[in-house]
Coordinates of C-alpha atoms and ligand atoms in Angstrom, one line a residue:
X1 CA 108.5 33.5 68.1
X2 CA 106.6 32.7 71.6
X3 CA 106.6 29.0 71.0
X4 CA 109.0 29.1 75.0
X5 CA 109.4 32.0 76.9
X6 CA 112.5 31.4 78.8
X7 CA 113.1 33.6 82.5
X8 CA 116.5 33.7 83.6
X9 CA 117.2 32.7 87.0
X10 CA 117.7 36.4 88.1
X11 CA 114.3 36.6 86.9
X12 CA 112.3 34.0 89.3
X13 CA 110.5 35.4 92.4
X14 CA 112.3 36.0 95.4
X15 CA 109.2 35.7 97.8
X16 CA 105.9 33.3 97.8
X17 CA 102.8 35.2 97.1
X18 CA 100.1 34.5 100.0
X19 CA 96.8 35.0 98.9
X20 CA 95.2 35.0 102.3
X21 CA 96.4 39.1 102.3
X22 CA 94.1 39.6 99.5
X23 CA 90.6 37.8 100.3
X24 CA 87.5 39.3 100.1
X25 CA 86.5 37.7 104.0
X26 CA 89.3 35.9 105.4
X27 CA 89.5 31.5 105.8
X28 CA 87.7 29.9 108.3
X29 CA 90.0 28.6 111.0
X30 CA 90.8 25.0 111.0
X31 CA 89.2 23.4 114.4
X32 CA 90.6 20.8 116.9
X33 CA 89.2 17.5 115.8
X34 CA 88.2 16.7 119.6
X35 CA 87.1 20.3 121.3
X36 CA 86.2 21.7 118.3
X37 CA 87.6 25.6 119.1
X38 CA 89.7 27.1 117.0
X39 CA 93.3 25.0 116.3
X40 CA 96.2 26.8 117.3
X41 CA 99.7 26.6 116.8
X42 CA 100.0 24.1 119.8
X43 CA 97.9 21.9 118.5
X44 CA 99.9 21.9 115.5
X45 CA 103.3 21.8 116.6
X46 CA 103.5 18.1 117.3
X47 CA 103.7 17.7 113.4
X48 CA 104.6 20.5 112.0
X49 CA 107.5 22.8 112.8
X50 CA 106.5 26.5 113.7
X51 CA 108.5 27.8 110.4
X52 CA 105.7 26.4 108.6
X53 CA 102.6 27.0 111.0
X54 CA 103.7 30.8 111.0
X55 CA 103.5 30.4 107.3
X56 CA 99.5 28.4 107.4
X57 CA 98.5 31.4 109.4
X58 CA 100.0 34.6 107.7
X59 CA 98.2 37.4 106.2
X60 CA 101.4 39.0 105.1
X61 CA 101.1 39.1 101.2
X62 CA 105.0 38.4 100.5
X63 CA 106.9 35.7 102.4
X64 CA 110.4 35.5 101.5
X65 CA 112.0 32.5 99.9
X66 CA 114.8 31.2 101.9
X67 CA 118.3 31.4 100.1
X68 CA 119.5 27.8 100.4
X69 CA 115.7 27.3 99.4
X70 CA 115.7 29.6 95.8
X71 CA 119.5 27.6 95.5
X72 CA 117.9 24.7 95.3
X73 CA 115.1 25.8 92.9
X74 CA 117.5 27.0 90.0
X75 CA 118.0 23.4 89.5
X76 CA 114.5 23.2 87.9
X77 CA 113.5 26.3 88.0
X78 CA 112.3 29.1 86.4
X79 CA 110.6 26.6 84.4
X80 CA 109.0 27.3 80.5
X81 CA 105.9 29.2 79.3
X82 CA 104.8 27.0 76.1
X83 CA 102.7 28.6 73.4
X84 CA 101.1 25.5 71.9
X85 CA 101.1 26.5 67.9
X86 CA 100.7 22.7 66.5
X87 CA 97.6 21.9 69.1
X88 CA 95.9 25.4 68.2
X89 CA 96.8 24.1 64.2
X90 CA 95.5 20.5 65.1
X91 CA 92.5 21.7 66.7
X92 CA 91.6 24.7 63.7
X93 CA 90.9 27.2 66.8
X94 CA 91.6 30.9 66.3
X95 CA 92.6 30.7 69.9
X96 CA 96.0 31.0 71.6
X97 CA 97.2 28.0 74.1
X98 CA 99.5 28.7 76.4
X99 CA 100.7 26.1 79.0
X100 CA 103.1 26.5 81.9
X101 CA 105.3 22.8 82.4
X102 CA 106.1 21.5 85.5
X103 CA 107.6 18.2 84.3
X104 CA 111.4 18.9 84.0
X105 CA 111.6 19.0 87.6
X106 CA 114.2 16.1 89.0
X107 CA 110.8 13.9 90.6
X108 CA 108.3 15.1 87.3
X109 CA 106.1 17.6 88.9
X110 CA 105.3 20.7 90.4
X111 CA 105.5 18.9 94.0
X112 CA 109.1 19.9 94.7
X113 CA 108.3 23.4 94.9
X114 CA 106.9 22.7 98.3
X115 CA 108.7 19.5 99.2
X116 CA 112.5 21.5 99.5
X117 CA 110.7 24.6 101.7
X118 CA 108.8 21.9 104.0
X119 CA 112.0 19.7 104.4
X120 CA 113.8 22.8 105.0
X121 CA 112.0 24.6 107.8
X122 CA 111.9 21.4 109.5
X123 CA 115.8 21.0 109.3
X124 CA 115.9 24.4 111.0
X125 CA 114.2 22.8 114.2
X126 CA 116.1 20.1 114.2
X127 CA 114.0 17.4 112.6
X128 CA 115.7 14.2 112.1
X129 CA 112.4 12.3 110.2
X130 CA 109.8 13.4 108.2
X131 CA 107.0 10.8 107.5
X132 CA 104.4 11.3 104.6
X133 CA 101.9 9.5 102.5
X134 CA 101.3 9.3 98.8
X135 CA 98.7 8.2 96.2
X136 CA 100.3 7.8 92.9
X137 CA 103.9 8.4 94.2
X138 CA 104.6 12.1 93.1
X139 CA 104.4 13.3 96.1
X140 CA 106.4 11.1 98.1
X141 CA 109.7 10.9 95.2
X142 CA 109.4 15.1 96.1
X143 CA 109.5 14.6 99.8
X144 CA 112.1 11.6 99.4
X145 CA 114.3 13.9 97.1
X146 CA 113.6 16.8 99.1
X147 CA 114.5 14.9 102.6
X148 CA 117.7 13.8 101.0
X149 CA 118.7 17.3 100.4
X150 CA 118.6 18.4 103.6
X151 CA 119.8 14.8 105.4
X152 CA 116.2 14.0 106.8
X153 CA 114.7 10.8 106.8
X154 CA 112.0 9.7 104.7
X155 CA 109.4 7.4 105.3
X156 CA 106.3 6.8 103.0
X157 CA 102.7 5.5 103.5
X158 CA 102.3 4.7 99.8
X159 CA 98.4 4.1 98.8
X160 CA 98.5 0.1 98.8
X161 CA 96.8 -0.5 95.3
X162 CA 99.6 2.2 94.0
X163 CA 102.1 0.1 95.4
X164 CA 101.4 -2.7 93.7
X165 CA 100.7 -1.1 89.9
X166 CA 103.6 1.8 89.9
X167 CA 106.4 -0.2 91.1
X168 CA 108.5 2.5 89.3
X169 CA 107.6 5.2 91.9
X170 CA 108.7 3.0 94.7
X171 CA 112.2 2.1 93.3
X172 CA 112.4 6.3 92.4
X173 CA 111.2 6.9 96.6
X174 CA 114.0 4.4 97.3
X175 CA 116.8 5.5 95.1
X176 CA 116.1 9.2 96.8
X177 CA 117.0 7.2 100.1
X178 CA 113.4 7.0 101.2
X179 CA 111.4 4.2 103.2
X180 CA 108.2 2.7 101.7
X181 CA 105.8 1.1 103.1
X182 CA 102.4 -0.7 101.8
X183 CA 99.2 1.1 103.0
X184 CA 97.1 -0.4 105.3
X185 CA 100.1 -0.9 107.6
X186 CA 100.0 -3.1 110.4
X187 CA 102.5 -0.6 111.9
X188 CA 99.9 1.9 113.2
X189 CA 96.6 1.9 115.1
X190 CA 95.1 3.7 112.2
X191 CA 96.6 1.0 109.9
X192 CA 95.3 -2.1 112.3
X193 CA 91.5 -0.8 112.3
X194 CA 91.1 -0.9 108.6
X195 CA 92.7 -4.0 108.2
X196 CA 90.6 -5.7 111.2
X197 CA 87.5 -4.8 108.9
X198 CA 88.9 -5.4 105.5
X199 CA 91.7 -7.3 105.0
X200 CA 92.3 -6.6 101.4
X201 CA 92.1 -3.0 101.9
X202 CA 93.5 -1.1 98.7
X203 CA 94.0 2.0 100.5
X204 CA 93.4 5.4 100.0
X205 CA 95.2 8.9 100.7
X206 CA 93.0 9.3 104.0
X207 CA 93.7 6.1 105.2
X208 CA 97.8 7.0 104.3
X209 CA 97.4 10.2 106.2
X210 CA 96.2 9.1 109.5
X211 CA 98.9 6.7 109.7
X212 CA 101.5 9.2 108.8
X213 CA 100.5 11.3 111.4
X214 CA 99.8 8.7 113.9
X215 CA 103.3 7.8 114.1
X216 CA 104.7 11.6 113.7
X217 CA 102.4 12.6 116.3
X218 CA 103.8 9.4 118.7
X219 CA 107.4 10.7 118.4
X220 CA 109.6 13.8 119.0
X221 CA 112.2 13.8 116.5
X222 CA 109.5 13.1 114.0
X223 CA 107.2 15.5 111.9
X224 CA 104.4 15.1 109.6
X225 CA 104.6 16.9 105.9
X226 CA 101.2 17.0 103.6
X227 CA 101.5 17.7 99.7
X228 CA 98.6 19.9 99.1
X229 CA 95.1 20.9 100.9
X230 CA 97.4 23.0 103.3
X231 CA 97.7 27.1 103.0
X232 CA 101.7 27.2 103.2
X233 CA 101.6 24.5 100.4
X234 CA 99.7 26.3 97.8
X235 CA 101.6 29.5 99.0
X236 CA 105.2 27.7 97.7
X237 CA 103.5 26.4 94.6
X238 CA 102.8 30.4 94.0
X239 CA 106.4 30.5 92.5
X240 CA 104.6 29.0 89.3
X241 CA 101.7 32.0 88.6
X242 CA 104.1 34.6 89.7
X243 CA 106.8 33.4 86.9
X244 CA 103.5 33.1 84.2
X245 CA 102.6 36.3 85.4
X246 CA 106.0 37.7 84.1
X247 CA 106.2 35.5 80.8
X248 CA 102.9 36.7 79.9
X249 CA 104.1 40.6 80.2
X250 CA 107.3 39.7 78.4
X251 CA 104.9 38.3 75.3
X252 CA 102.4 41.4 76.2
X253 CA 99.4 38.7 76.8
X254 CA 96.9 38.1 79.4
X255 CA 95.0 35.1 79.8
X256 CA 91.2 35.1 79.8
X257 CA 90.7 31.4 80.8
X258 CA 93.1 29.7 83.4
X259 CA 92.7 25.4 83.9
X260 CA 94.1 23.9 86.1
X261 CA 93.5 20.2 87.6
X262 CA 92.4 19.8 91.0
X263 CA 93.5 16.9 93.9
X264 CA 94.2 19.0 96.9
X265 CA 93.8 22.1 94.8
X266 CA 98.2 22.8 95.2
X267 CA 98.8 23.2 91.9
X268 CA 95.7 25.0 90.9
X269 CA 96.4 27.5 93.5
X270 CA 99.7 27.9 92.9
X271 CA 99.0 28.9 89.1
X272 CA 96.3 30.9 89.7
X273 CA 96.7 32.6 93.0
X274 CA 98.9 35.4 91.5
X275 CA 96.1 36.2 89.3
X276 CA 93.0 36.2 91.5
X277 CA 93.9 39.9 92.9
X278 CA 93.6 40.9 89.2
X279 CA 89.9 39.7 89.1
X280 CA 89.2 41.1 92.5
X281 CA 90.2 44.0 90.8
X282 CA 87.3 44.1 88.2
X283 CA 89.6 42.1 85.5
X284 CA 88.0 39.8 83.1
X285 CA 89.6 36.0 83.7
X286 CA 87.9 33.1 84.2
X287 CA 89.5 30.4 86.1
X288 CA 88.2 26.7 85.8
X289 CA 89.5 24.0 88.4
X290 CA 89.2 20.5 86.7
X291 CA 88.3 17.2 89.0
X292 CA 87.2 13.5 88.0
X293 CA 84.0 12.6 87.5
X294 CA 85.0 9.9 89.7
X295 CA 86.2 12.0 92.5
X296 CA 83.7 14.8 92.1
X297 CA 84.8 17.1 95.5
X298 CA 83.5 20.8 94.2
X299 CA 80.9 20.3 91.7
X300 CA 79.0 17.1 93.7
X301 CA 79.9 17.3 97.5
X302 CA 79.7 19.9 99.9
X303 CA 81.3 22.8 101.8
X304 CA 81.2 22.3 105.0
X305 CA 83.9 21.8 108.2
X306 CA 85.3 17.8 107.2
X307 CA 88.2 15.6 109.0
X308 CA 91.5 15.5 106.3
X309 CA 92.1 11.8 106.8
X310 CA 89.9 8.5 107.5
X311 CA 91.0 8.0 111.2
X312 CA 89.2 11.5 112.3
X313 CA 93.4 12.9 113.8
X314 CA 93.9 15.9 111.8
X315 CA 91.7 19.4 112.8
X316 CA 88.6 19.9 110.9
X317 CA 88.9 22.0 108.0
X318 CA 85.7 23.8 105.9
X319 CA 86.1 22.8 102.7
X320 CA 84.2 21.3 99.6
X321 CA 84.4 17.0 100.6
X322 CA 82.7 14.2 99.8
X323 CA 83.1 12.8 103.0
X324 CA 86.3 11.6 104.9
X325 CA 84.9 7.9 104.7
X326 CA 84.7 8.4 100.7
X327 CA 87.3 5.9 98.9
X328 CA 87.1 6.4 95.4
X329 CA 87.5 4.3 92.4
X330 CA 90.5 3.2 91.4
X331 CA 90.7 5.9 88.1
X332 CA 94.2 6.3 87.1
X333 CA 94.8 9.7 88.1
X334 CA 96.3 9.1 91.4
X335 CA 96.9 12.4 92.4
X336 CA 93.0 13.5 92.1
X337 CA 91.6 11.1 94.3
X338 CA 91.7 12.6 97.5
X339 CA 87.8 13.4 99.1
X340 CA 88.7 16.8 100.8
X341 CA 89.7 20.0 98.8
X342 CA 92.5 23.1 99.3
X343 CA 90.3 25.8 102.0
X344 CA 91.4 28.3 99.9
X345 CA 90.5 26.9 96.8
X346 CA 86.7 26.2 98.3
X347 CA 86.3 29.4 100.2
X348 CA 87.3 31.1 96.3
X349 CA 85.0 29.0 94.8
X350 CA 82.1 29.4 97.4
X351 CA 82.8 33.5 96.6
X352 CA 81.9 32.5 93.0
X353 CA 85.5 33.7 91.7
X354 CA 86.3 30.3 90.5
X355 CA 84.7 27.9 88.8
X356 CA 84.5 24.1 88.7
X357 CA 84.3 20.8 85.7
X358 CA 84.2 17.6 86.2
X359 CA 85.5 15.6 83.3
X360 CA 85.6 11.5 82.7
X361 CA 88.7 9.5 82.6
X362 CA 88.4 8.5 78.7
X363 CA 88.0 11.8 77.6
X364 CA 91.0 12.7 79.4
X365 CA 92.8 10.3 77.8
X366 CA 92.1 10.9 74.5
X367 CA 92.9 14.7 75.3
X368 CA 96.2 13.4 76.7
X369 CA 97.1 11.4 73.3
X370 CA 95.9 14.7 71.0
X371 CA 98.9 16.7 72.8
X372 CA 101.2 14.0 72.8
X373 CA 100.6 13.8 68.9
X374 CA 101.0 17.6 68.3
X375 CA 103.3 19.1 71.4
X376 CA 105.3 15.6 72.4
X377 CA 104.6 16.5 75.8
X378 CA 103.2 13.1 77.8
X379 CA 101.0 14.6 80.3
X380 CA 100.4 13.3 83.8
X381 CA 97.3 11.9 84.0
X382 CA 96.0 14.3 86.5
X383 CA 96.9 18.0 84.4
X384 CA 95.1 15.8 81.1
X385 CA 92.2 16.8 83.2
X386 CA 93.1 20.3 82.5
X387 CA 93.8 19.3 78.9
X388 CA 90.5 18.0 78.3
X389 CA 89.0 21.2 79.2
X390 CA 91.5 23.8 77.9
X391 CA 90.7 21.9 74.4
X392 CA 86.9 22.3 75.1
X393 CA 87.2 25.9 75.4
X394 CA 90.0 26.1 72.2
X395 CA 87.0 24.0 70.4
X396 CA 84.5 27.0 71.5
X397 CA 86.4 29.7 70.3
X398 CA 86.4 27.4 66.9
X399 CA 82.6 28.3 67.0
X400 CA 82.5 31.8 67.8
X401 CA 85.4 32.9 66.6
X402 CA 86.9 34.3 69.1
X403 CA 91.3 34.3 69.6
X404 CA 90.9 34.0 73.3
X405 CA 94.4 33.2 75.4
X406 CA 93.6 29.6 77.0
X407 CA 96.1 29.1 79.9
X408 CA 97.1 25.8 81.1
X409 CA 98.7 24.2 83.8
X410 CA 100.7 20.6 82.7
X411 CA 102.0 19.8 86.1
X412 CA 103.9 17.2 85.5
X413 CA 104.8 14.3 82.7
X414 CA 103.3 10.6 82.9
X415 CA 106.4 8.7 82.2
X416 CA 105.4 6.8 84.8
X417 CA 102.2 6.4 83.9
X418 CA 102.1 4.4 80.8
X419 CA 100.0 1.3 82.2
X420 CA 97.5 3.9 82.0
X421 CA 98.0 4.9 78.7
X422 CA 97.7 0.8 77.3
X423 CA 94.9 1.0 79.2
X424 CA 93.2 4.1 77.5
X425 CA 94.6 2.5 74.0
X426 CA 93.6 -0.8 74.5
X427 CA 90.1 0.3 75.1
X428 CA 89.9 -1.2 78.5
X429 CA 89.6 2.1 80.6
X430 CA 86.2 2.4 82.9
X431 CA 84.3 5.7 83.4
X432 CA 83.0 5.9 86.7
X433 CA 79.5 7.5 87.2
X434 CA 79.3 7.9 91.2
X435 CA 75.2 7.1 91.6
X436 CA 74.0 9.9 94.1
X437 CA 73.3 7.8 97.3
X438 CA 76.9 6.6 97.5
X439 CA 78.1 10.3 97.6
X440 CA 74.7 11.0 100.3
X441 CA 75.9 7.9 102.3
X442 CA 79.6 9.5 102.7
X443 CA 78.5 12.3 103.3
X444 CA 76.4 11.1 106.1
X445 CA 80.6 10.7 107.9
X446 CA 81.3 14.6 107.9
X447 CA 80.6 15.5 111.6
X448 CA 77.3 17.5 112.6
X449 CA 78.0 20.3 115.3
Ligands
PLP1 C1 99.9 15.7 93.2 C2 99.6 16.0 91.8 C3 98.3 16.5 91.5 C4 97.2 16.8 92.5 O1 97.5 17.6 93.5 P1 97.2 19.2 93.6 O2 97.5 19.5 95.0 O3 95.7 19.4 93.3 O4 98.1 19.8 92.6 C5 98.1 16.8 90.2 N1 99.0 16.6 89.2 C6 100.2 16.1 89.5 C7 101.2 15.9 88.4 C8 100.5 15.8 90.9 O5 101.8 15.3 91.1

């Protein structure tokens, strides 16, 4: 039977797959926000430690994964290929679901596959705190859990309107020995000038990051560590495609379609990275990255050379964005509502090799409830995005026929993530239409040079 394909750990990969080696036209470099030129590792180094900034800038197509790093992986790790027999019954489709699942890591997602490499390398220089930002708290429970492994402190610019509905995430942050903090801060300069126009500011990831990196920039035995967007981050997630790659072998399958959701675009890249060489290649797979309609980044805003944060400190970086100034509406998945997007991911999707959706939260939901009912899994709301659209294609095949292999990423459970769930089956969830002059008017922020 295929319903899990198991690895062993002598099985996982030994070495992150960087897909910068195998691009048609190499990235664009990111640019100093104030001179504009090209960013170079001095202009990184005050947040980042140079274990990581070799890693952002590498075209070497194998990076090795440290060995106190793959120690630490085997506690999660290799995680299961699911072939989803009772969905495919559920749904009548002739076609085969597979779905890779991140959720039996320690924090409940694929985040830790980055957080224990990042935490690492800066242990190696010395780094004594690490401070971060998160939206709807996976990221920062993988840096806190992370940072404890390797004795670093942690401290956390939690998105303020998370704060106050996922009081769960906090306590998890906490009990990992991290520091959380409300954001809007009054701590930071960034912080202050939001608050000084709106005092009731819910936050946003932008707003997180700048204060983050304000104070990581203002001090020496500080760095700064960022959960997605960045090249070295999607490389570590590439430990997920490259162990698919080999459970598909082991069950002699190939996928045709490959979902994934996309915030950052970490996750996304990480499944389907080690598959894009294969299309490159002349090999017929489709790969669809699922956003909110919400927070529509690829498929409504625009690729062009954008800020990361609100407070206009990190380089400029060309990607798809909706504007840095964007502050989208309060959907429930957390972890998609970020305005920028992965460079990799856009520069892929501007060569046409991937493709986007955008999907609304009710229909995500209601995706979300059909796999709980069949699988058991309960998705994070985020990879339901994914769901949603690996079910449209499953519903497809219904039509033609056709027993294509529909390959999923579920990134992570939502068992913190239940208030969303009443919501969804209480009838009380909002779909959120974004009329076109609010995305023109944000827009309107991304710097003209
Ligand atoms: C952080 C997160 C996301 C969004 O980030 P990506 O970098 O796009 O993967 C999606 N799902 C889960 C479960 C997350 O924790």
């Amino acid at each position: 039977m295929d319903t899990k394909t198991l690895l062993t750990e002598s099985e996982m990969p030994t070495h992150w797959y960087n897909v910068q080696a195998d691009l048609p036209r190499p990235a664009e470099p990111p640019l100093h926000p104030g001179t504009h030129q090209p960013a170079g590792p001095d202009d990184l180094s005050p947040i980042f430690p140079m274990g990581l900034i070799a890693q952002e800038m590498s075209q070497e197509r194998y990076i090795e994964i440290p060995d106190e790093v793959q120690d630490i992986y085997r506690i999660w790790r290799p995680t299961s290929l699911y072939r989803a027999h009772r969905l495919e019954k559920a749904l009548g489709t002739p076609a085969k679901i597979y779905f890779k699942y991140e959720g039996t890591s320690p924090a409940g997602s694929h985040k830790p596959n980055t957080a224990v490499p990042q935490a690492y390398y800066n242990k190696q220089e010395g780094i004594k705190r690490i401070t971060t930002e998160t939206g709807a708290g996976q990221w920062g429970s993988a840096m806190a859990m992370a940072c404890s492994f390797m004795d670093i402190e942690c401290k956390v610019y939690m998105v303020g309107i998370s704060y106050d509905q996922k009081p769960y995430r906090k306590s998890l942050m906490e009990t990992w020995g991290a520091e959380v903090l409300s954001s809007p801060t009054n701590t930071t300069n960034s912080g202050r000038a939001i608050l000084a126009q709106d005092p009731n500011s819910p936050g946003s990831l932008g707003i997180a990051i700048s204060e983050a990196v304000e104070e990581a920039a203002g001090r020496d035995d500080t760095n700064y560590s960022l959960g997605s967007v960045l090249n070295h981050v999607l490389m570590h997630q590439s430990v997920i495609g490259q162990e698919v790659r080999t459970q598909m072998e082991k069950l002699d399958a190939y996928p045709d379609i490959l979902v994934g959701c996309v915030g950052g675009g970490s996750s996304f890249g990480g499944i389907a990275f080690p598959f894009i060489k294969d299309k490159l290649d002349g090999k017929d797979i489709r790969f669809i990255a699922v956003e909110p309609e919400a927070c529509p980044t690829i498929t409504r805003g625009k690729y062009t050379y954008d800020f990361g944060d609100t407070g206009e400190m990190t380089p400029l970086v060309k990607m798809h964005t909706l504007g840095h100034t964007f502050v989208p509406p309060p959907i429930h998945a957390g972890g998609l509502r970020y305005h920028g997007m992965a460079p990799l991911i856009s520069l892929l999707v501007d060569l046409e090799l991937i493709e986007a959706k955008a999907v609304h939260q009710n229909a995500v939901f209601r995706s979300a409830i059909t796999l709980a009912r069949t699988e058991g899994m309960i998705s994070a709301p985020e990879p339901a995005h994914a769901l949603a659209v690996a079910i449209d294609e499953a519903l497809k095949c219904k039509e033609t026929g056709e027993a294509k292999n529909i390959l999923f990423l579920l990134c992570g459970h939502g068992n913190f993530d239940m208030s969303s769930y009443d919501a969804y089956l209480s009838g009380s969830l909002e779909d959120y239409s974004l009329p076109d002059e609010l995305i023109e008017r944000n827009l309107a922020s991304v710097p003209q040079f």
